[in-house]
Short mmCIF file of C-alpha atoms in Angstrom, two decimals:
data_model
loop_
_atom_site.label_atom_id
_atom_site.label_comp_id
_atom_site.label_asym_id
_atom_site.label_seq_id
_atom_site.Cartn_x
_atom_site.Cartn_y
_atom_site.Cartn_z
CA MET M 132 64.54 -5.08 7.27
CA ALA M 133 61.26 -6.64 6.09
CA ALA M 134 58.19 -4.45 6.21
CA GLU M 135 55.60 -5.22 8.86
CA LEU M 136 52.87 -7.49 7.52
CA LEU M 137 49.33 -6.22 7.02
CA PRO M 138 46.57 -8.36 8.64
CA ILE M 139 44.25 -8.32 5.61
CA VAL M 140 40.84 -9.89 6.27
CA ALA M 141 39.80 -12.77 3.99
CA ASP M 142 36.20 -12.72 2.78
CA THR M 143 35.19 -16.28 3.61
CA PRO M 144 31.84 -17.44 4.99
CA SER M 145 31.94 -17.91 8.74
CA GLU M 146 31.47 -21.45 10.04
CA GLN M 147 30.15 -20.11 13.34
CA PRO M 148 28.49 -16.75 12.60
CA THR M 149 27.69 -14.39 15.44
CA MET M 150 25.88 -11.03 15.67
CA GLY M 151 22.40 -12.54 15.79
CA PHE M 152 22.83 -15.11 13.01
CA GLN M 153 22.66 -18.08 15.37
CA ALA M 154 19.09 -17.21 16.38
CA TYR M 155 18.07 -17.03 12.71
CA ALA M 156 19.77 -20.35 11.97
CA GLU M 157 18.04 -22.11 14.86
CA ALA M 158 14.61 -20.80 13.82
CA ILE M 159 15.03 -21.73 10.14
CA ALA M 160 16.42 -25.16 11.03
CA ALA M 161 13.41 -25.75 13.30
CA ALA M 162 11.08 -24.85 10.42
CA ILE M 163 12.92 -27.22 8.09
CA ARG M 164 12.69 -30.08 10.58
CA GLY M 165 9.09 -29.39 11.57
CA GLY M 166 7.47 -28.49 8.24
CA SER M 167 4.98 -31.14 7.14
CA PRO M 168 4.89 -32.64 4.66
CA PRO M 169 8.63 -32.21 4.00
CA GLN M 170 8.01 -30.86 0.51
CA PHE M 171 8.69 -27.13 0.42
CA THR M 172 11.28 -24.48 -0.40
CA VAL M 173 12.88 -21.90 1.88
CA GLY M 174 14.19 -18.67 0.37
CA ILE M 175 16.96 -16.84 2.21
CA TYR M 176 17.15 -13.42 0.60
CA GLY M 177 19.97 -10.94 1.06
CA SER M 178 21.98 -8.42 -0.91
CA TRP M 179 25.54 -8.96 -2.10
CA GLY M 180 27.78 -9.68 0.90
CA SER M 181 25.01 -9.68 3.50
CA GLY M 182 26.06 -13.01 5.02
CA LYS M 183 23.80 -15.51 3.25
CA SER M 184 26.56 -18.14 2.96
CA SER M 185 27.44 -17.78 6.63
CA LEU M 186 23.79 -18.23 7.55
CA LEU M 187 23.62 -21.37 5.39
CA ASN M 188 26.64 -22.74 7.25
CA ALA M 189 24.93 -22.09 10.57
CA ILE M 190 21.72 -23.77 9.36
CA ARG M 191 23.70 -26.78 8.18
CA ALA M 192 25.39 -27.03 11.60
CA GLU M 193 22.00 -26.93 13.32
CA LEU M 194 20.51 -29.60 11.05
CA ALA M 195 23.55 -31.83 11.61
CA LYS M 196 22.34 -32.27 15.20
CA ASP M 197 19.32 -34.21 13.89
CA ALA M 198 20.08 -37.74 12.69
CA GLY M 199 16.86 -37.73 10.69
CA VAL M 200 18.06 -34.96 8.38
CA LEU M 201 20.51 -35.38 5.51
CA THR M 202 21.95 -32.02 4.40
CA VAL M 203 23.31 -31.62 0.88
CA PRO M 204 25.31 -28.43 0.17
CA PHE M 205 25.25 -27.35 -3.48
CA ASP M 206 27.23 -24.37 -4.84
CA ALA M 207 25.28 -23.56 -7.99
CA TRP M 208 27.81 -21.14 -9.46
CA ARG M 209 30.45 -23.87 -9.73
CA TYR M 210 28.22 -25.56 -12.30
CA GLU M 211 27.24 -22.49 -14.30
CA ARG M 212 28.71 -24.09 -17.45
CA ALA M 213 26.77 -27.34 -17.06
CA GLU M 214 24.29 -27.90 -19.89
CA HIS M 215 21.60 -28.87 -17.37
CA ILE M 216 22.42 -27.44 -13.95
CA VAL M 217 19.94 -29.80 -12.29
CA VAL M 218 22.19 -32.77 -13.14
CA PRO M 219 25.13 -31.72 -10.90
CA MET M 220 22.63 -31.01 -8.13
CA LEU M 221 21.18 -34.49 -8.48
CA ASN M 222 24.72 -35.83 -8.41
CA ALA M 223 25.37 -33.95 -5.16
CA ILE M 224 22.34 -35.63 -3.58
CA TYR M 225 23.48 -38.98 -5.01
CA SER M 226 26.96 -38.56 -3.50
CA ALA M 227 25.61 -37.52 -0.10
CA SER M 228 23.02 -40.32 0.17
CA PRO M 229 25.25 -42.69 2.20
CA GLY M 230 24.75 -40.15 4.99
CA LEU M 231 21.26 -41.62 5.45
CA ASN M 232 23.02 -44.47 7.27
CA ASP M 233 20.72 -47.03 5.69
CA PRO M 234 22.24 -49.05 2.80
CA LYS M 235 18.87 -50.12 1.40
CA LEU M 236 17.47 -46.62 1.53
CA THR M 237 20.66 -45.23 -0.01
CA GLU M 238 20.36 -47.65 -2.90
CA LYS M 239 16.70 -46.74 -3.40
CA VAL M 240 17.49 -43.01 -3.46
CA ARG M 241 20.41 -43.52 -5.83
CA SER M 242 18.37 -45.66 -8.18
CA ALA M 243 15.62 -43.04 -8.36
CA LEU M 244 18.08 -40.20 -8.94
CA ALA M 245 19.86 -42.14 -11.68
CA SER M 246 16.50 -42.76 -13.31
CA VAL M 247 15.76 -39.02 -13.30
CA VAL M 248 19.17 -38.20 -14.74
CA ARG M 249 18.58 -40.62 -17.59
CA SER M 250 15.33 -38.82 -18.33
CA VAL M 251 17.16 -35.56 -19.00
CA THR M 252 18.92 -35.02 -22.33
CA ILE M 253 22.57 -34.47 -21.39
CA SER M 254 26.03 -34.81 -22.86
CA LEU M 255 28.55 -36.84 -20.89
CA GLY M 256 31.87 -36.68 -22.71
CA PRO M 257 31.61 -38.70 -25.92
CA VAL M 258 28.37 -40.35 -24.84
CA LYS M 259 25.06 -38.71 -25.74
CA VAL M 260 22.11 -39.76 -23.59
CA ASP M 261 18.95 -38.70 -25.41
CA PRO M 262 15.61 -40.26 -24.47
CA GLY M 263 14.03 -38.41 -27.37
CA ALA M 264 15.99 -40.60 -29.79
CA ALA M 265 13.77 -43.51 -28.76
CA PHE M 266 10.81 -41.84 -30.43
CA ALA M 267 11.91 -42.21 -34.06
CA PRO M 268 8.95 -42.41 -36.49
CA ALA M 269 10.02 -45.89 -37.50
CA ALA M 270 9.79 -47.22 -33.94
CA PRO M 271 6.86 -49.54 -33.24
CA ASP M 272 3.99 -48.41 -31.02
CA ALA M 273 5.13 -50.68 -28.23
CA GLY M 274 8.53 -49.04 -28.34
CA TYR M 275 6.94 -45.63 -27.97
CA ALA M 276 5.08 -46.68 -24.85
CA ALA M 277 8.06 -48.42 -23.30
CA ALA M 278 10.39 -45.49 -23.98
CA LEU M 279 7.86 -42.99 -22.65
CA ASP M 280 7.42 -44.99 -19.47
CA SER M 281 11.17 -45.42 -19.00
CA ALA M 282 12.14 -41.83 -19.70
CA TYR M 283 9.30 -39.80 -18.21
CA VAL M 284 6.89 -41.75 -16.01
CA ARG M 285 8.98 -44.21 -14.06
CA PRO M 286 11.62 -41.71 -12.82
CA TYR M 287 9.02 -39.62 -11.01
CA GLN M 288 7.28 -42.69 -9.67
CA ASP M 289 10.64 -43.81 -8.29
CA LEU M 290 11.21 -40.40 -6.72
CA ARG M 291 7.80 -40.40 -5.08
CA ALA M 292 8.47 -43.87 -3.74
CA ILE M 293 11.41 -42.41 -1.82
CA ALA M 294 8.98 -40.55 0.45
CA GLY M 295 7.61 -43.78 1.90
CA ALA M 296 11.09 -45.18 2.38
CA LEU M 297 12.36 -42.03 4.09
CA GLY M 298 9.64 -42.13 6.72
CA LYS M 299 10.19 -39.20 9.06
CA ARG M 300 13.61 -38.47 7.60
CA ARG M 301 14.15 -35.74 5.06
CA ILE M 302 16.77 -34.63 2.54
CA VAL M 303 17.59 -30.91 2.72
CA VAL M 304 19.44 -29.36 -0.21
CA LEU M 305 21.22 -26.08 0.63
CA VAL M 306 21.71 -24.12 -2.61
CA ASP M 307 24.19 -21.25 -2.46
CA ASP M 308 25.43 -18.67 -5.02
CA LEU M 309 22.51 -19.25 -7.38
CA ASP M 310 22.27 -15.49 -7.97
CA ARG M 311 25.77 -15.53 -9.47
CA CYS M 312 24.55 -17.74 -12.32
CA SER M 313 23.08 -16.53 -15.59
CA PRO M 314 19.33 -15.79 -15.59
CA ALA M 315 18.72 -18.88 -17.75
CA LYS M 316 20.47 -21.16 -15.23
CA VAL M 317 18.70 -19.56 -12.27
CA VAL M 318 15.27 -20.20 -13.76
CA SER M 319 16.30 -23.64 -15.02
CA LEU M 320 17.19 -24.82 -11.52
CA LEU M 321 14.03 -23.33 -10.03
CA GLU M 322 11.92 -25.08 -12.63
CA ALA M 323 13.72 -28.37 -11.99
CA ILE M 324 13.05 -28.08 -8.27
CA ASN M 325 9.40 -27.30 -8.94
CA LEU M 326 8.77 -29.89 -11.66
CA VAL M 327 11.25 -32.70 -11.04
CA LEU M 328 12.03 -32.71 -7.34
CA ASP M 329 8.77 -31.44 -5.92
CA VAL M 330 8.16 -34.68 -4.04
CA PRO M 331 7.72 -35.54 -0.36
CA GLY M 332 11.00 -35.94 1.49
CA PHE M 333 12.87 -33.08 -0.21
CA VAL M 334 13.31 -29.60 1.27
CA PHE M 335 15.28 -26.93 -0.61
CA VAL M 336 16.93 -23.86 0.90
CA LEU M 337 17.88 -21.21 -1.66
CA ALA M 338 20.25 -18.41 -0.60
CA LEU M 339 20.21 -15.58 -3.14
CA ASP M 340 19.48 -11.93 -3.84
CA TYR M 341 15.72 -11.52 -4.33
CA ASP M 342 16.12 -8.70 -6.88
CA VAL M 343 18.45 -10.86 -8.98
CA LEU M 344 15.88 -13.64 -8.84
CA VAL M 345 13.08 -11.33 -10.00
CA ARG M 346 15.18 -10.07 -12.91
CA ALA M 347 16.10 -13.62 -13.91
CA VAL M 348 12.44 -14.60 -14.07
CA ALA M 349 11.63 -11.43 -16.03
CA ALA M 350 14.40 -12.25 -18.54
CA LYS M 351 12.99 -15.75 -19.13
CA TYR M 352 9.30 -14.80 -18.94
CA PRO M 353 8.98 -11.08 -19.82
CA TYR M 354 5.19 -11.10 -19.59
CA ALA M 355 5.01 -12.86 -16.22
CA SER M 356 5.27 -11.35 -12.75
CA GLY M 357 8.55 -12.40 -11.20
CA HIS M 358 7.12 -11.81 -7.72
CA VAL M 359 4.14 -14.12 -8.31
CA PHE M 360 6.40 -16.76 -9.88
CA ILE M 361 8.62 -16.75 -6.79
CA GLU M 362 5.70 -16.75 -4.34
CA LYS M 363 4.40 -19.95 -5.89
CA MET M 364 7.77 -21.66 -5.53
CA VAL M 365 9.05 -20.38 -2.18
CA GLN M 366 6.82 -21.22 0.76
CA VAL M 367 9.11 -19.88 3.53
CA PRO M 368 10.70 -16.52 2.62
CA PHE M 369 13.30 -15.02 4.97
CA ARG M 370 15.24 -11.81 4.39
CA VAL M 371 18.61 -11.61 6.11
CA PRO M 372 18.26 -8.73 8.60
CA ARG M 373 20.85 -6.06 9.12
CA LEU M 374 23.52 -7.40 11.45
CA ASP M 375 23.06 -6.70 15.15
CA ILE M 376 26.42 -5.20 16.08
CA GLN M 377 27.71 -3.64 19.27
CA ALA M 378 30.32 -0.91 19.35
CA GLY M 379 33.62 -2.08 20.79
CA VAL M 380 33.15 -5.79 20.12
CA PHE M 381 31.75 -6.11 16.60
CA LEU M 382 35.17 -6.34 14.92
CA ASN M 383 36.08 -9.39 16.99
CA GLU M 384 32.74 -10.99 16.13
CA LEU M 385 32.93 -10.13 12.44
CA VAL M 386 36.52 -11.36 12.12
CA PRO M 387 37.12 -13.98 14.85
CA GLY M 388 40.77 -14.24 15.80
CA TRP M 389 41.75 -11.05 13.97
CA SER M 390 44.55 -9.36 15.84
CA PRO M 391 46.24 -6.46 14.05
CA PRO M 392 49.78 -5.62 15.21
CA LYS M 393 49.96 -3.07 17.99
CA GLY M 394 50.27 0.42 16.58
CA SER M 395 49.15 -0.54 13.06
CA LEU M 396 45.76 1.12 13.59
CA PRO M 397 44.70 4.26 15.42
CA ASP M 398 43.51 3.73 18.97
CA ASP M 399 39.97 4.76 18.07
CA PHE M 400 39.72 2.53 14.99
CA GLY M 401 36.94 0.45 16.56
CA ALA M 402 34.76 3.56 16.90
CA ILE M 403 35.67 4.76 13.40
CA ALA M 404 34.86 1.36 11.86
CA TYR M 405 31.58 1.22 13.77
CA ASP M 406 30.51 4.59 12.36
CA VAL M 407 31.45 3.61 8.79
CA ALA M 408 29.68 0.27 9.14
CA THR M 409 26.44 1.61 10.62
CA LEU M 410 26.15 4.99 8.89
CA GLY M 411 27.60 4.05 5.52
CA LEU M 412 27.78 0.35 4.77
CA ALA M 413 24.45 -0.86 6.20
CA VAL M 414 26.52 -3.30 8.30
CA ASN M 415 27.13 -5.40 5.18
CA PRO M 416 29.80 -7.94 6.29
CA ARG M 417 31.58 -8.09 2.94
CA GLN M 418 31.67 -4.32 2.56
CA VAL M 419 32.93 -3.88 6.12
CA LYS M 420 35.77 -6.31 5.43
CA ARG M 421 36.63 -4.49 2.21
CA PHE M 422 36.66 -1.23 4.16
CA ILE M 423 39.05 -2.65 6.76
CA ASN M 424 41.42 -3.97 4.09
CA SER M 425 41.41 -0.73 2.09
CA PHE M 426 41.90 1.36 5.22
CA LEU M 427 44.88 -0.76 6.33
CA LEU M 428 46.47 -0.50 2.91
CA LEU M 429 45.96 3.26 2.54
CA LEU M 430 47.14 3.98 6.06
CA ARG M 431 50.36 2.09 5.30
CA ILE M 432 50.83 4.00 2.01
CA ALA M 433 50.19 7.32 3.76
CA GLY M 434 52.86 6.45 6.32
CA VAL M 435 55.43 5.44 3.73
CA ARG M 436 54.80 8.60 1.69
CA ALA M 437 54.77 10.78 4.82
CA ILE M 438 51.25 12.04 4.07
CA SER M 439 49.80 13.66 7.15
CA ALA M 440 46.09 12.87 7.13
CA ASN M 441 43.42 12.37 9.74
CA PRO M 442 42.66 8.60 9.87
CA ARG M 443 38.97 9.40 10.31
CA LEU M 444 39.01 11.37 7.04
CA ILE M 445 40.66 8.45 5.23
CA ALA M 446 38.06 6.07 6.66
CA GLY M 447 35.20 8.40 5.78
CA LEU M 448 36.27 8.71 2.15
CA VAL M 449 36.81 4.96 1.79
CA GLY M 450 33.33 4.32 3.18
CA LEU M 451 31.88 6.97 0.86
CA GLN M 452 33.51 5.36 -2.15
CA LEU M 453 32.31 1.87 -1.25
CA ARG M 454 28.70 2.89 -0.56
CA TRP M 455 28.20 5.94 -2.81
CA PRO M 456 30.83 5.62 -5.57
CA ALA M 457 29.11 8.05 -7.94
CA GLU M 458 28.86 10.75 -5.25
CA TYR M 459 32.48 10.10 -4.33
CA GLN M 460 33.45 10.72 -7.96
CA ASP M 461 31.48 13.96 -8.00
CA LEU M 462 33.33 15.07 -4.86
CA THR M 463 36.68 14.20 -6.46
CA ASP M 464 35.80 16.14 -9.61
CA ALA M 465 34.73 19.15 -7.54
CA VAL M 466 37.96 19.17 -5.52
CA TYR M 467 40.17 18.89 -8.60
CA ALA M 468 38.12 21.61 -10.30
CA GLU M 469 38.92 23.83 -7.28
CA ASP M 470 35.31 24.33 -6.26
CA ASP M 471 35.08 26.45 -3.13
CA ASP M 472 32.51 24.18 -1.50
CA PRO M 473 33.14 20.69 -2.93
CA LEU M 474 31.25 18.96 -0.12
CA SER M 475 28.01 20.87 -0.73
CA ALA M 476 26.55 18.13 -2.92
CA LEU M 477 26.86 15.62 -0.06
CA GLN M 478 25.15 17.92 2.39
CA SER M 479 22.30 19.12 0.16
CA THR M 480 21.30 15.72 -1.18
CA ASP M 481 17.86 14.16 -0.89
CA GLN M 482 19.44 11.00 0.57
CA PRO M 483 19.09 11.27 4.38
CA ASP M 484 21.59 8.49 5.05
CA LEU M 485 24.24 10.27 2.97
CA VAL M 486 23.57 13.53 4.82
CA ARG M 487 24.07 11.79 8.17
CA TYR M 488 27.24 10.15 6.91
CA ALA M 489 28.67 13.42 5.57
CA LYS M 490 27.93 15.20 8.85
CA ALA M 491 29.66 12.44 10.83
CA PHE M 492 32.84 12.40 8.73
CA PHE M 493 33.17 15.78 6.98
CA ASP M 494 31.95 18.26 9.58
CA PRO M 495 33.89 20.43 10.21
CA VAL M 496 34.94 20.65 6.56
CA PRO M 497 38.54 19.46 6.13
CA ARG M 498 41.16 21.68 4.54
CA VAL M 499 41.19 21.46 0.75
CA GLU M 500 44.87 20.45 0.73
CA GLU M 501 44.23 17.55 3.10
CA LEU M 502 41.10 16.53 1.21
CA ARG M 503 42.98 16.51 -2.09
CA ALA M 504 45.82 14.40 -0.64
CA VAL M 505 43.45 11.80 0.82
CA LEU M 506 41.35 11.68 -2.35
CA HIS M 507 44.52 10.94 -4.30
CA LEU M 508 45.06 7.97 -1.96
CA THR M 509 41.52 6.65 -2.02
CA GLU M 510 41.07 6.81 -5.79
CA SER M 511 42.67 3.36 -5.92
CA VAL M 512 39.95 1.66 -3.85
CA ALA M 513 37.08 1.04 -6.30
CA GLN M 514 35.43 2.21 -9.48
CA PRO M 515 31.77 3.30 -9.41
CA GLU M 516 30.63 0.07 -11.05
CA SER M 517 31.93 -1.98 -8.11
CA ALA M 518 28.97 -1.10 -5.93
CA SER M 519 26.35 -1.92 -8.50
CA GLY M 520 23.35 -3.44 -6.81
CA PHE M 521 24.71 -2.88 -3.30
CA GLN M 522 22.12 -0.40 -2.14
CA THR M 523 18.63 -1.53 -1.34
CA GLY M 524 16.17 -0.40 -3.97
CA GLU M 525 18.82 -0.16 -6.67
CA TYR M 526 16.36 -1.41 -9.29
CA ASP M 527 12.97 -0.01 -10.14
CA VAL M 528 9.91 -1.97 -11.23
CA SER M 529 11.03 -2.05 -14.84
CA HIS M 530 14.36 -3.61 -13.76
CA VAL M 531 16.45 -0.66 -14.96
CA SER M 532 19.32 0.06 -12.59
CA ALA M 533 19.79 3.48 -11.02
CA GLN M 534 23.08 3.82 -12.87
CA ASP M 535 21.33 3.14 -16.18
CA LEU M 536 18.75 5.80 -15.31
CA ARG M 537 21.53 8.30 -14.55
CA ASP M 538 23.25 7.46 -17.83
CA MET M 539 20.03 7.99 -19.79
CA ALA M 540 19.42 11.34 -18.06
CA ALA M 541 23.01 12.45 -18.76
CA ARG M 542 22.57 11.63 -22.44
CA GLU M 543 19.35 13.66 -22.56
CA ILE M 544 21.00 16.66 -20.90
CA ARG M 545 24.06 16.40 -23.16
CA ALA M 546 21.83 16.36 -26.24
CA SER M 547 20.03 19.49 -24.99
CA LEU M 548 23.35 21.27 -24.40
CA LEU M 549 24.58 20.52 -27.91
CA GLU M 550 21.25 21.53 -29.42
CA ARG M 551 21.48 24.94 -27.69
CA GLY M 552 25.01 25.55 -29.01
CA PHE M 553 27.12 24.45 -26.03
CA THR M 554 30.42 22.72 -26.74
CA GLU M 555 32.37 20.35 -24.52
CA SER M 556 35.56 21.73 -23.04
CA ALA M 557 38.78 20.35 -24.51
CA ARG M 558 40.39 20.60 -21.07
CA ALA M 559 37.76 18.88 -18.91
CA ALA M 560 35.39 16.07 -19.86
CA GLY M 561 31.75 16.66 -19.04
CA VAL M 562 32.15 20.47 -18.88
CA TYR M 563 30.10 22.47 -21.41
CA LEU M 564 30.63 26.11 -22.44
CA HIS M 565 28.72 28.60 -24.60
CA GLU M 566 30.17 31.62 -26.40
CA ASN M 567 27.23 33.77 -25.28
CA LEU M 568 27.70 32.77 -21.63
CA PRO M 569 31.42 33.34 -20.99
CA TYR M 570 30.94 33.52 -17.22
CA HIS M 571 28.81 30.41 -16.94
CA ARG M 572 29.29 26.73 -17.58
CA VAL M 573 27.44 23.43 -17.11
CA ARG M 574 29.13 20.33 -15.74
CA ILE M 575 27.59 16.85 -15.87
CA GLY M 576 28.70 14.70 -12.95
CA LYS M 577 27.96 11.09 -11.98
CA THR M 578 24.80 11.91 -10.06
CA VAL M 579 24.17 15.65 -10.56
CA VAL M 580 24.37 18.37 -13.18
CA ARG M 581 26.09 21.50 -11.88
CA PHE M 582 25.50 25.07 -13.07
CA GLU M 583 28.55 27.18 -12.26
CA VAL M 584 29.60 30.85 -12.56
CA LYS M 585 33.03 32.53 -12.60
CA ASP M 586 33.66 34.89 -9.64
CA VAL M 587 35.71 38.12 -9.50
CA ASN M 588 38.89 36.09 -8.97
CA GLY M 589 38.25 33.98 -12.05
CA ARG M 590 37.37 30.85 -10.05
CA TRP M 591 34.35 28.71 -10.87
CA SER M 592 31.73 28.56 -8.11
CA LEU M 593 28.74 26.29 -7.80
CA GLY M 594 25.47 28.14 -8.20
CA LEU M 595 22.96 25.32 -8.63
CA SER M 596 23.13 21.53 -8.41
CA LEU M 597 20.33 19.31 -9.76
CA TRP M 598 19.95 15.53 -9.55
CA LEU M 599 20.41 13.85 -12.93
CA THR M 600 17.37 11.60 -12.67
CA LYS M 601 14.80 13.39 -10.52
CA ALA M 602 15.52 16.89 -11.87
CA MET M 603 16.44 16.08 -15.47
CA PRO M 604 13.42 17.99 -16.97
CA GLU M 605 14.27 21.02 -14.82
CA ALA M 606 17.91 20.93 -16.03
CA VAL M 607 16.80 20.69 -19.66
CA ASN M 608 14.46 23.69 -19.20
CA LEU M 609 17.27 25.77 -17.70
CA ILE M 610 19.58 24.92 -20.59
CA GLY M 611 16.88 26.16 -22.94
CA ASN M 612 16.48 29.50 -21.12
CA PHE M 613 19.75 31.44 -20.78
CA ALA M 614 18.20 34.25 -18.71
CA ASP M 615 16.80 31.80 -16.16
CA LEU M 616 20.06 29.81 -16.12
CA ARG M 617 22.05 32.97 -15.39
CA ARG M 618 19.61 34.24 -12.74
CA ARG M 619 19.37 31.01 -10.74
CA THR M 620 23.08 30.19 -11.00
CA ASN M 621 24.10 33.68 -9.89
CA LYS M 622 21.67 33.65 -6.99
CA GLY M 623 23.19 30.45 -5.58
CA ALA M 624 26.78 31.54 -6.13
CA ARG M 625 26.34 34.98 -4.50
CA ARG M 626 25.95 33.30 -1.14
CA ILE M 627 29.67 32.55 -1.05
CA ARG M 628 31.31 34.63 -3.78
CA GLU M 629 31.35 38.10 -5.27
CA LEU M 630 30.49 38.04 -8.96
CA PRO M 631 31.82 40.44 -11.61
CA PRO M 632 29.28 42.81 -13.20
CA GLU M 633 29.70 41.01 -16.51
CA ALA M 634 28.27 37.83 -14.98
CA GLU M 635 25.07 39.71 -14.14
CA ARG M 636 24.28 40.65 -17.73
CA ASP M 637 21.92 38.67 -19.88
CA PHE M 638 23.91 37.46 -22.89
CA GLY M 639 21.07 35.36 -24.22
#
């Protein structure tokens, strides 16, 4: 008998987005139609998976109601390999120009665009179009002037002439997935829009991650302010707000027509998904869909393998891994290392949203056996790198990611450990031991450094946990002072465990 199918959710942009997007689309479309002169750029900013493409679709649908607007969709990432990314965009406008419903105007637009394309040095198969070749030293002065006029002056005159022909009509280019391109291509297209197509009649709508845009500008112009550069180019900035969802109906709005088989999900899945989405995933549409798919898959595997686990615990751990992958890994390490309070790091963090999430899904604390079984299931969902850039504020002003900062801090702490005579355990990576501290050890996790002590039963207990980045100097100081390390670690561990007398002695 064939196994029951799983209703996995495809991550495709919605053609008719709900949850507040329609209001945004109507407002932006009104600004595009009403802005005068029609010579400006709209920036739609949103993080990875926040619904920018769906919003573009809704804007396009709104603009389609106006016969005086020609919309031109352009997926920049498809042309990442193009030598000059502006050329495929010009071609998209060229191909869409019959939509102006005016043969003479269409011909005028096409002629101007072709003139601009000829002014750009490009390779087209075996043919090399290079206006610069016209300026050979042997060419006569008249040739210089004619070539200069043909290659650089006339194309922009032709483009500006389009404005008069368009009248009240306007051409709106909707650029999507630009933030998936290389920094060089991102800046190249922005410069082309600003220098080549900054003429009356053209409106550009750019959907991309603002932080990616800033980093792209910084990569091309390291001594310029990316924020100022963008402000000069984007006249109408709009950040995609957090989705407005309602418990009980948001799944039907997020995934129209989705109808999982009866009995394939727990009865309270809507409430569980709502909590994961709002408390953990910042209502990011793509992340919510990934959560649903992973949950469906793991629930099926748990059933086949006869693993008895609370569905809410499975959901909570999947959401934790998608939003806080490094903290999830620390929790996994703590459980496998048989820590007595593996969830303590989640509840004593300086991240209020993580504290709220942990309280909602891991209070009361699940049994260690159940936690271990579910962690074994969820380890297949995602690696820590998968959520890079997902959280707001992931990058600081110097454009170094939080993960890079954690890596640098871990290297600094590791160097201090080795300098003080610690050696890494052969049995567990990231665990450091010292011959003069047989009852103490230091463990470097993904987000924290843990100072642990062995109790009377020979089990390692957490005594002190410090954040890798914010508390790195404090961790280094402790490593350099054995007496202080022992005192502070023992003090924290005594709250839950009895320590042997030997652990109380100062071996340093």
